[in-house]
Amino acid sequence: MRKRRVGLIILFLTGIVTGVVWRHFNIAPFPQLHRWAHPKCEMPTTANIPERDATAIVLYRKNVPLFIDRHYFDSSETEIFDGSYLIQVQRHRTKNLNLLVQKDLIAYRILSEANDNTPFADWNRSNLRTKVQGAGCTHEIIIQKKLAPGEYFLPAGGPISACPLLIKVIDQGLPDLGFEVK
């Protein structure tokens, strides 16, 4: 009985040592199991990553991302932005936006209380609120300003996050947008 117990202990320890060595040197079937459990995923190409300070002009609709590089959108029920153009910028843009206005328009910004909003002190605050939930802050405050034709350098916002910019052209005639972003 004692010999049998010693034999089982030696067999058990030999099995453990063999398993450790087998796993350490990555002997079959471990590589195959790893490939099966963790298949290679496609890495995004650099073509999908927007350039630094890139902008895009899109017609605003519900569930359209407000930033060019993040999937953050307005989850409120406000309809103030219907018929507006959204200037998509990178979430952490720091460079000013150069806006060339050809027609009268109303510019809307969505601010976060976590940001420094002093550059927008001369803008009119709206009673409506929105909700753009991000990882670092939430954009809820809507401000607006009427802009006459001319050139404007609008701050991006920050330091936590850039502030989304929406443009509503007054008396818009298609297909001319009435503004240009540089």
mmCIF file with all atom_site columns, C-alpha atoms in Angstrom:
data_model
loop_
_atom_site.group_PDB
_atom_site.id
_atom_site.type_symbol
_atom_site.label_atom_id
_atom_site.label_alt_id
_atom_site.label_comp_id
_atom_site.label_asym_id
_atom_site.label_entity_id
_atom_site.label_seq_id
_atom_site.pdbx_PDB_ins_code
_atom_site.Cartn_x
_atom_site.Cartn_y
_atom_site.Cartn_z
_atom_site.occupancy
_atom_site.B_iso_or_equiv
_atom_site.pdbx_formal_charge
_atom_site.auth_seq_id
_atom_site.auth_comp_id
_atom_site.auth_asym_id
_atom_site.auth_atom_id
_atom_site.pdbx_PDB_model_num
ATOM 1   C CA . MET A 1 1   ? 0.000   0.000  0.000   1.00 0.00 ? 1   MET A CA 1
ATOM 2   C CA . ARG A 1 2   ? 2.811   2.364  0.894   1.00 0.00 ? 2   ARG A CA 1
ATOM 3   C CA . LYS A 1 3   ? 4.665   1.585  -2.371  1.00 0.00 ? 3   LYS A CA 1
ATOM 4   C CA . ARG A 1 4   ? 1.490   2.299  -4.318  1.00 0.00 ? 4   ARG A CA 1
ATOM 5   C CA . ARG A 1 5   ? 1.025   5.688  -2.586  1.00 0.00 ? 5   ARG A CA 1
ATOM 6   C CA . VAL A 1 6   ? 4.669   6.691  -3.221  1.00 0.00 ? 6   VAL A CA 1
ATOM 7   C CA . GLY A 1 7   ? 4.299   5.615  -6.853  1.00 0.00 ? 7   GLY A CA 1
ATOM 8   C CA . LEU A 1 8   ? 1.162   7.782  -7.290  1.00 0.00 ? 8   LEU A CA 1
ATOM 9   C CA . ILE A 1 9   ? 2.894   10.797 -5.706  1.00 0.00 ? 9   ILE A CA 1
ATOM 10  C CA . ILE A 1 10  ? 5.914   10.380 -8.001  1.00 0.00 ? 10  ILE A CA 1
ATOM 11  C CA . LEU A 1 11  ? 3.594   10.015 -11.019 1.00 0.00 ? 11  LEU A CA 1
ATOM 12  C CA . PHE A 1 12  ? 1.638   13.111 -9.951  1.00 0.00 ? 12  PHE A CA 1
ATOM 13  C CA . LEU A 1 13  ? 4.789   15.233 -9.459  1.00 0.00 ? 13  LEU A CA 1
ATOM 14  C CA . THR A 1 14  ? 6.231   13.991 -12.769 1.00 0.00 ? 14  THR A CA 1
ATOM 15  C CA . GLY A 1 15  ? 2.982   15.037 -14.485 1.00 0.00 ? 15  GLY A CA 1
ATOM 16  C CA . ILE A 1 16  ? 3.117   18.509 -12.950 1.00 0.00 ? 16  ILE A CA 1
ATOM 17  C CA . VAL A 1 17  ? 6.790   19.027 -13.879 1.00 0.00 ? 17  VAL A CA 1
ATOM 18  C CA . THR A 1 18  ? 6.135   17.743 -17.416 1.00 0.00 ? 18  THR A CA 1
ATOM 19  C CA . GLY A 1 19  ? 3.147   20.117 -17.763 1.00 0.00 ? 19  GLY A CA 1
ATOM 20  C CA . VAL A 1 20  ? 5.165   23.096 -16.579 1.00 0.00 ? 20  VAL A CA 1
ATOM 21  C CA . VAL A 1 21  ? 8.033   22.302 -18.965 1.00 0.00 ? 21  VAL A CA 1
ATOM 22  C CA . TRP A 1 22  ? 5.577   21.638 -21.810 1.00 0.00 ? 22  TRP A CA 1
ATOM 23  C CA . ARG A 1 23  ? 3.822   24.973 -21.261 1.00 0.00 ? 23  ARG A CA 1
ATOM 24  C CA . HIS A 1 24  ? 7.090   26.885 -20.747 1.00 0.00 ? 24  HIS A CA 1
ATOM 25  C CA . PHE A 1 25  ? 8.525   25.722 -24.073 1.00 0.00 ? 25  PHE A CA 1
ATOM 26  C CA . ASN A 1 26  ? 5.166   26.181 -25.825 1.00 0.00 ? 26  ASN A CA 1
ATOM 27  C CA . ILE A 1 27  ? 4.939   22.611 -27.092 1.00 0.00 ? 27  ILE A CA 1
ATOM 28  C CA . ALA A 1 28  ? 1.787   21.500 -28.980 1.00 0.00 ? 28  ALA A CA 1
ATOM 29  C CA . PRO A 1 29  ? -1.175  21.889 -28.462 1.00 0.00 ? 29  PRO A CA 1
ATOM 30  C CA . PHE A 1 30  ? -0.634  25.207 -26.629 1.00 0.00 ? 30  PHE A CA 1
ATOM 31  C CA . PRO A 1 31  ? 0.204   27.321 -29.726 1.00 0.00 ? 31  PRO A CA 1
ATOM 32  C CA . GLN A 1 32  ? -2.827  25.925 -31.548 1.00 0.00 ? 32  GLN A CA 1
ATOM 33  C CA . LEU A 1 33  ? -5.081  26.544 -28.555 1.00 0.00 ? 33  LEU A CA 1
ATOM 34  C CA . HIS A 1 34  ? -3.777  30.113 -28.287 1.00 0.00 ? 34  HIS A CA 1
ATOM 35  C CA . ARG A 1 35  ? -4.465  30.816 -31.980 1.00 0.00 ? 35  ARG A CA 1
ATOM 36  C CA . TRP A 1 36  ? -7.942  29.344 -31.605 1.00 0.00 ? 36  TRP A CA 1
ATOM 37  C CA . ALA A 1 37  ? -8.759  31.321 -28.453 1.00 0.00 ? 37  ALA A CA 1
ATOM 38  C CA . HIS A 1 38  ? -7.171  34.612 -29.598 1.00 0.00 ? 38  HIS A CA 1
ATOM 39  C CA . PRO A 1 39  ? -7.507  35.009 -33.373 1.00 0.00 ? 39  PRO A CA 1
ATOM 40  C CA . LYS A 1 40  ? -5.592  37.869 -34.945 1.00 0.00 ? 40  LYS A CA 1
ATOM 41  C CA . CYS A 1 41  ? -7.730  40.955 -35.324 1.00 0.00 ? 41  CYS A CA 1
ATOM 42  C CA . GLU A 1 42  ? -7.248  43.475 -38.079 1.00 0.00 ? 42  GLU A CA 1
ATOM 43  C CA . MET A 1 43  ? -5.407  46.556 -36.887 1.00 0.00 ? 43  MET A CA 1
ATOM 44  C CA . PRO A 1 44  ? -6.783  49.833 -38.243 1.00 0.00 ? 44  PRO A CA 1
ATOM 45  C CA . THR A 1 45  ? -4.687  51.299 -40.996 1.00 0.00 ? 45  THR A CA 1
ATOM 46  C CA . THR A 1 46  ? -3.358  54.815 -40.759 1.00 0.00 ? 46  THR A CA 1
ATOM 47  C CA . ALA A 1 47  ? -5.741  55.768 -43.564 1.00 0.00 ? 47  ALA A CA 1
ATOM 48  C CA . ASN A 1 48  ? -8.639  55.470 -41.084 1.00 0.00 ? 48  ASN A CA 1
ATOM 49  C CA . ILE A 1 49  ? -7.051  57.821 -38.558 1.00 0.00 ? 49  ILE A CA 1
ATOM 50  C CA . PRO A 1 50  ? -7.833  61.485 -39.285 1.00 0.00 ? 50  PRO A CA 1
ATOM 51  C CA . GLU A 1 51  ? -4.959  63.923 -39.657 1.00 0.00 ? 51  GLU A CA 1
ATOM 52  C CA . ARG A 1 52  ? -4.120  66.234 -36.807 1.00 0.00 ? 52  ARG A CA 1
ATOM 53  C CA . ASP A 1 53  ? -6.396  69.296 -36.894 1.00 0.00 ? 53  ASP A CA 1
ATOM 54  C CA . ALA A 1 54  ? -8.573  67.666 -39.568 1.00 0.00 ? 54  ALA A CA 1
ATOM 55  C CA . THR A 1 55  ? -12.120 68.972 -40.019 1.00 0.00 ? 55  THR A CA 1
ATOM 56  C CA . ALA A 1 56  ? -15.206 67.678 -41.776 1.00 0.00 ? 56  ALA A CA 1
ATOM 57  C CA . ILE A 1 57  ? -18.493 69.423 -42.567 1.00 0.00 ? 57  ILE A CA 1
ATOM 58  C CA . VAL A 1 58  ? -21.560 67.178 -42.301 1.00 0.00 ? 58  VAL A CA 1
ATOM 59  C CA . LEU A 1 59  ? -25.284 67.813 -42.130 1.00 0.00 ? 59  LEU A CA 1
ATOM 60  C CA . TYR A 1 60  ? -26.329 67.341 -38.510 1.00 0.00 ? 60  TYR A CA 1
ATOM 61  C CA . ARG A 1 61  ? -28.671 64.462 -37.702 1.00 0.00 ? 61  ARG A CA 1
ATOM 62  C CA . LYS A 1 62  ? -29.366 62.484 -34.550 1.00 0.00 ? 62  LYS A CA 1
ATOM 63  C CA . ASN A 1 63  ? -26.659 59.912 -33.752 1.00 0.00 ? 63  ASN A CA 1
ATOM 64  C CA . VAL A 1 64  ? -24.042 61.596 -35.941 1.00 0.00 ? 64  VAL A CA 1
ATOM 65  C CA . PRO A 1 65  ? -20.723 61.709 -34.040 1.00 0.00 ? 65  PRO A CA 1
ATOM 66  C CA . LEU A 1 66  ? -19.904 65.270 -33.010 1.00 0.00 ? 66  LEU A CA 1
ATOM 67  C CA . PHE A 1 67  ? -16.151 64.653 -33.204 1.00 0.00 ? 67  PHE A CA 1
ATOM 68  C CA . ILE A 1 68  ? -14.206 63.343 -36.177 1.00 0.00 ? 68  ILE A CA 1
ATOM 69  C CA . ASP A 1 69  ? -12.229 60.857 -34.078 1.00 0.00 ? 69  ASP A CA 1
ATOM 70  C CA . ARG A 1 70  ? -14.748 59.790 -31.392 1.00 0.00 ? 70  ARG A CA 1
ATOM 71  C CA . HIS A 1 71  ? -18.218 58.279 -31.412 1.00 0.00 ? 71  HIS A CA 1
ATOM 72  C CA . TYR A 1 72  ? -19.759 60.769 -28.980 1.00 0.00 ? 72  TYR A CA 1
ATOM 73  C CA . PHE A 1 73  ? -23.174 62.075 -29.983 1.00 0.00 ? 73  PHE A CA 1
ATOM 74  C CA . ASP A 1 74  ? -26.026 64.181 -28.606 1.00 0.00 ? 74  ASP A CA 1
ATOM 75  C CA . SER A 1 75  ? -28.273 61.916 -26.536 1.00 0.00 ? 75  SER A CA 1
ATOM 76  C CA . SER A 1 76  ? -30.807 64.618 -25.605 1.00 0.00 ? 76  SER A CA 1
ATOM 77  C CA . GLU A 1 77  ? -34.127 65.278 -27.293 1.00 0.00 ? 77  GLU A CA 1
ATOM 78  C CA . THR A 1 78  ? -33.371 68.894 -28.225 1.00 0.00 ? 78  THR A CA 1
ATOM 79  C CA . GLU A 1 79  ? -34.151 69.887 -31.812 1.00 0.00 ? 79  GLU A CA 1
ATOM 80  C CA . ILE A 1 80  ? -32.283 73.205 -31.875 1.00 0.00 ? 80  ILE A CA 1
ATOM 81  C CA . PHE A 1 81  ? -29.622 71.790 -34.207 1.00 0.00 ? 81  PHE A CA 1
ATOM 82  C CA . ASP A 1 82  ? -32.005 70.439 -36.863 1.00 0.00 ? 82  ASP A CA 1
ATOM 83  C CA . GLY A 1 83  ? -31.037 71.848 -40.266 1.00 0.00 ? 83  GLY A CA 1
ATOM 84  C CA . SER A 1 84  ? -27.551 72.766 -39.059 1.00 0.00 ? 84  SER A CA 1
ATOM 85  C CA . TYR A 1 85  ? -24.129 71.845 -40.339 1.00 0.00 ? 85  TYR A CA 1
ATOM 86  C CA . LEU A 1 86  ? -21.747 70.157 -37.945 1.00 0.00 ? 86  LEU A CA 1
ATOM 87  C CA . ILE A 1 87  ? -18.057 71.008 -38.112 1.00 0.00 ? 87  ILE A CA 1
ATOM 88  C CA . GLN A 1 88  ? -16.423 67.799 -36.913 1.00 0.00 ? 88  GLN A CA 1
ATOM 89  C CA . VAL A 1 89  ? -13.046 68.362 -35.274 1.00 0.00 ? 89  VAL A CA 1
ATOM 90  C CA . GLN A 1 90  ? -10.796 66.136 -33.235 1.00 0.00 ? 90  GLN A CA 1
ATOM 91  C CA . ARG A 1 91  ? -11.852 65.741 -29.613 1.00 0.00 ? 91  ARG A CA 1
ATOM 92  C CA . HIS A 1 92  ? -8.599  67.188 -28.279 1.00 0.00 ? 92  HIS A CA 1
ATOM 93  C CA . ARG A 1 93  ? -8.017  69.889 -30.877 1.00 0.00 ? 93  ARG A CA 1
ATOM 94  C CA . THR A 1 94  ? -6.239  72.967 -29.551 1.00 0.00 ? 94  THR A CA 1
ATOM 95  C CA . LYS A 1 95  ? -5.804  75.006 -32.749 1.00 0.00 ? 95  LYS A CA 1
ATOM 96  C CA . ASN A 1 96  ? -8.351  77.758 -33.506 1.00 0.00 ? 96  ASN A CA 1
ATOM 97  C CA . LEU A 1 97  ? -10.892 77.277 -36.280 1.00 0.00 ? 97  LEU A CA 1
ATOM 98  C CA . ASN A 1 98  ? -10.660 79.758 -39.136 1.00 0.00 ? 98  ASN A CA 1
ATOM 99  C CA . LEU A 1 99  ? -14.234 80.365 -40.316 1.00 0.00 ? 99  LEU A CA 1
ATOM 100 C CA . LEU A 1 100 ? -14.866 82.356 -43.505 1.00 0.00 ? 100 LEU A CA 1
ATOM 101 C CA . VAL A 1 101 ? -18.508 83.463 -43.432 1.00 0.00 ? 101 VAL A CA 1
ATOM 102 C CA . GLN A 1 102 ? -20.215 84.523 -46.683 1.00 0.00 ? 102 GLN A CA 1
ATOM 103 C CA . LYS A 1 103 ? -23.822 84.757 -45.395 1.00 0.00 ? 103 LYS A CA 1
ATOM 104 C CA . ASP A 1 104 ? -25.436 85.609 -42.081 1.00 0.00 ? 104 ASP A CA 1
ATOM 105 C CA . LEU A 1 105 ? -25.463 82.573 -39.836 1.00 0.00 ? 105 LEU A CA 1
ATOM 106 C CA . ILE A 1 106 ? -25.864 81.397 -36.279 1.00 0.00 ? 106 ILE A CA 1
ATOM 107 C CA . ALA A 1 107 ? -22.969 79.499 -34.721 1.00 0.00 ? 107 ALA A CA 1
ATOM 108 C CA . TYR A 1 108 ? -23.722 77.109 -31.878 1.00 0.00 ? 108 TYR A CA 1
ATOM 109 C CA . ARG A 1 109 ? -21.155 75.685 -29.472 1.00 0.00 ? 109 ARG A CA 1
ATOM 110 C CA . ILE A 1 110 ? -21.738 72.916 -26.948 1.00 0.00 ? 110 ILE A CA 1
ATOM 111 C CA . LEU A 1 111 ? -19.665 73.582 -23.846 1.00 0.00 ? 111 LEU A CA 1
ATOM 112 C CA . SER A 1 112 ? -18.590 71.526 -20.884 1.00 0.00 ? 112 SER A CA 1
ATOM 113 C CA . GLU A 1 113 ? -18.352 72.947 -17.381 1.00 0.00 ? 113 GLU A CA 1
ATOM 114 C CA . ALA A 1 114 ? -15.035 71.097 -17.010 1.00 0.00 ? 114 ALA A CA 1
ATOM 115 C CA . ASN A 1 115 ? -13.464 73.325 -19.700 1.00 0.00 ? 115 ASN A CA 1
ATOM 116 C CA . ASP A 1 116 ? -12.286 76.923 -19.501 1.00 0.00 ? 116 ASP A CA 1
ATOM 117 C CA . ASN A 1 117 ? -15.208 78.721 -21.175 1.00 0.00 ? 117 ASN A CA 1
ATOM 118 C CA . THR A 1 118 ? -13.950 82.311 -20.800 1.00 0.00 ? 118 THR A CA 1
ATOM 119 C CA . PRO A 1 119 ? -13.303 82.715 -24.577 1.00 0.00 ? 119 PRO A CA 1
ATOM 120 C CA . PHE A 1 120 ? -17.074 82.343 -25.058 1.00 0.00 ? 120 PHE A CA 1
ATOM 121 C CA . ALA A 1 121 ? -18.095 85.064 -22.579 1.00 0.00 ? 121 ALA A CA 1
ATOM 122 C CA . ASP A 1 122 ? -19.603 87.250 -25.334 1.00 0.00 ? 122 ASP A CA 1
ATOM 123 C CA . TRP A 1 123 ? -21.780 84.411 -26.703 1.00 0.00 ? 123 TRP A CA 1
ATOM 124 C CA . ASN A 1 124 ? -25.472 84.096 -25.752 1.00 0.00 ? 124 ASN A CA 1
ATOM 125 C CA . ARG A 1 125 ? -26.343 81.197 -23.469 1.00 0.00 ? 125 ARG A CA 1
ATOM 126 C CA . SER A 1 126 ? -29.395 79.139 -24.444 1.00 0.00 ? 126 SER A CA 1
ATOM 127 C CA . ASN A 1 127 ? -31.959 77.859 -21.953 1.00 0.00 ? 127 ASN A CA 1
ATOM 128 C CA . LEU A 1 128 ? -31.910 74.495 -23.717 1.00 0.00 ? 128 LEU A CA 1
ATOM 129 C CA . ARG A 1 129 ? -29.467 71.837 -22.626 1.00 0.00 ? 129 ARG A CA 1
ATOM 130 C CA . THR A 1 130 ? -27.999 68.906 -24.447 1.00 0.00 ? 130 THR A CA 1
ATOM 131 C CA . LYS A 1 131 ? -25.958 65.901 -23.383 1.00 0.00 ? 131 LYS A CA 1
ATOM 132 C CA . VAL A 1 132 ? -22.814 64.737 -25.148 1.00 0.00 ? 132 VAL A CA 1
ATOM 133 C CA . GLN A 1 133 ? -21.255 62.190 -22.814 1.00 0.00 ? 133 GLN A CA 1
ATOM 134 C CA . GLY A 1 134 ? -17.519 61.685 -23.227 1.00 0.00 ? 134 GLY A CA 1
ATOM 135 C CA . ALA A 1 135 ? -14.880 59.804 -21.293 1.00 0.00 ? 135 ALA A CA 1
ATOM 136 C CA . GLY A 1 136 ? -13.402 62.894 -19.607 1.00 0.00 ? 136 GLY A CA 1
ATOM 137 C CA . CYS A 1 137 ? -16.284 65.363 -19.543 1.00 0.00 ? 137 CYS A CA 1
ATOM 138 C CA . THR A 1 138 ? -19.897 65.928 -20.549 1.00 0.00 ? 138 THR A CA 1
ATOM 139 C CA . HIS A 1 139 ? -20.899 68.736 -22.922 1.00 0.00 ? 139 HIS A CA 1
ATOM 140 C CA . GLU A 1 140 ? -24.275 70.160 -21.854 1.00 0.00 ? 140 GLU A CA 1
ATOM 141 C CA . ILE A 1 141 ? -24.305 73.954 -22.232 1.00 0.00 ? 141 ILE A CA 1
ATOM 142 C CA . ILE A 1 142 ? -25.521 75.408 -25.543 1.00 0.00 ? 142 ILE A CA 1
ATOM 143 C CA . ILE A 1 143 ? -24.316 78.878 -26.529 1.00 0.00 ? 143 ILE A CA 1
ATOM 144 C CA . GLN A 1 144 ? -24.944 80.758 -29.754 1.00 0.00 ? 144 GLN A CA 1
ATOM 145 C CA . LYS A 1 145 ? -23.738 83.797 -31.624 1.00 0.00 ? 145 LYS A CA 1
ATOM 146 C CA . LYS A 1 146 ? -24.952 85.467 -34.806 1.00 0.00 ? 146 LYS A CA 1
ATOM 147 C CA . LEU A 1 147 ? -22.085 85.948 -37.255 1.00 0.00 ? 147 LEU A CA 1
ATOM 148 C CA . ALA A 1 148 ? -22.118 88.426 -40.132 1.00 0.00 ? 148 ALA A CA 1
ATOM 149 C CA . PRO A 1 149 ? -20.069 87.844 -43.297 1.00 0.00 ? 149 PRO A CA 1
ATOM 150 C CA . GLY A 1 150 ? -16.351 88.019 -42.573 1.00 0.00 ? 150 GLY A CA 1
ATOM 151 C CA . GLU A 1 151 ? -13.466 85.997 -41.189 1.00 0.00 ? 151 GLU A CA 1
ATOM 152 C CA . TYR A 1 152 ? -13.564 84.593 -37.654 1.00 0.00 ? 152 TYR A CA 1
ATOM 153 C CA . PHE A 1 153 ? -11.006 82.746 -35.567 1.00 0.00 ? 153 PHE A CA 1
ATOM 154 C CA . LEU A 1 154 ? -13.014 80.587 -33.190 1.00 0.00 ? 154 LEU A CA 1
ATOM 155 C CA . PRO A 1 155 ? -11.287 78.923 -30.239 1.00 0.00 ? 155 PRO A CA 1
ATOM 156 C CA . ALA A 1 156 ? -11.407 75.131 -30.201 1.00 0.00 ? 156 ALA A CA 1
ATOM 157 C CA . GLY A 1 157 ? -12.256 74.984 -26.503 1.00 0.00 ? 157 GLY A CA 1
ATOM 158 C CA . GLY A 1 158 ? -10.468 73.058 -23.835 1.00 0.00 ? 158 GLY A CA 1
ATOM 159 C CA . PRO A 1 159 ? -8.291  72.208 -22.030 1.00 0.00 ? 159 PRO A CA 1
ATOM 160 C CA . ILE A 1 160 ? -10.192 68.946 -21.369 1.00 0.00 ? 160 ILE A CA 1
ATOM 161 C CA . SER A 1 161 ? -11.935 68.687 -24.733 1.00 0.00 ? 161 SER A CA 1
ATOM 162 C CA . ALA A 1 162 ? -12.718 70.731 -27.823 1.00 0.00 ? 162 ALA A CA 1
ATOM 163 C CA . CYS A 1 163 ? -16.247 72.157 -28.066 1.00 0.00 ? 163 CYS A CA 1
ATOM 164 C CA . PRO A 1 164 ? -18.460 70.982 -30.938 1.00 0.00 ? 164 PRO A CA 1
ATOM 165 C CA . LEU A 1 165 ? -19.375 73.679 -33.478 1.00 0.00 ? 165 LEU A CA 1
ATOM 166 C CA . LEU A 1 166 ? -22.682 73.708 -35.340 1.00 0.00 ? 166 LEU A CA 1
ATOM 167 C CA . ILE A 1 167 ? -23.637 76.259 -38.003 1.00 0.00 ? 167 ILE A CA 1
ATOM 168 C CA . LYS A 1 168 ? -27.162 77.238 -39.044 1.00 0.00 ? 168 LYS A CA 1
ATOM 169 C CA . VAL A 1 169 ? -27.202 79.447 -42.145 1.00 0.00 ? 169 VAL A CA 1
ATOM 170 C CA . ILE A 1 170 ? -29.957 82.072 -42.140 1.00 0.00 ? 170 ILE A CA 1
ATOM 171 C CA . ASP A 1 171 ? -31.946 82.137 -45.416 1.00 0.00 ? 171 ASP A CA 1
ATOM 172 C CA . GLN A 1 172 ? -29.887 79.370 -46.921 1.00 0.00 ? 172 GLN A CA 1
ATOM 173 C CA . GLY A 1 173 ? -30.163 78.713 -50.640 1.00 0.00 ? 173 GLY A CA 1
ATOM 174 C CA . LEU A 1 174 ? -28.820 75.381 -51.800 1.00 0.00 ? 174 LEU A CA 1
ATOM 175 C CA . PRO A 1 175 ? -26.195 74.277 -52.790 1.00 0.00 ? 175 PRO A CA 1
ATOM 176 C CA . ASP A 1 176 ? -24.030 77.106 -51.334 1.00 0.00 ? 176 ASP A CA 1
ATOM 177 C CA . LEU A 1 177 ? -23.128 76.453 -47.682 1.00 0.00 ? 177 LEU A CA 1
ATOM 178 C CA . GLY A 1 178 ? -22.545 80.083 -46.811 1.00 0.00 ? 178 GLY A CA 1
ATOM 179 C CA . PHE A 1 179 ? -19.306 79.400 -44.946 1.00 0.00 ? 179 PHE A CA 1
ATOM 180 C CA . GLU A 1 180 ? -15.915 77.732 -45.261 1.00 0.00 ? 180 GLU A CA 1
ATOM 181 C CA . VAL A 1 181 ? -13.583 76.217 -42.668 1.00 0.00 ? 181 VAL A CA 1
ATOM 182 C CA . LYS A 1 182 ? -9.815  76.391 -43.013 1.00 0.00 ? 182 LYS A CA 1
#
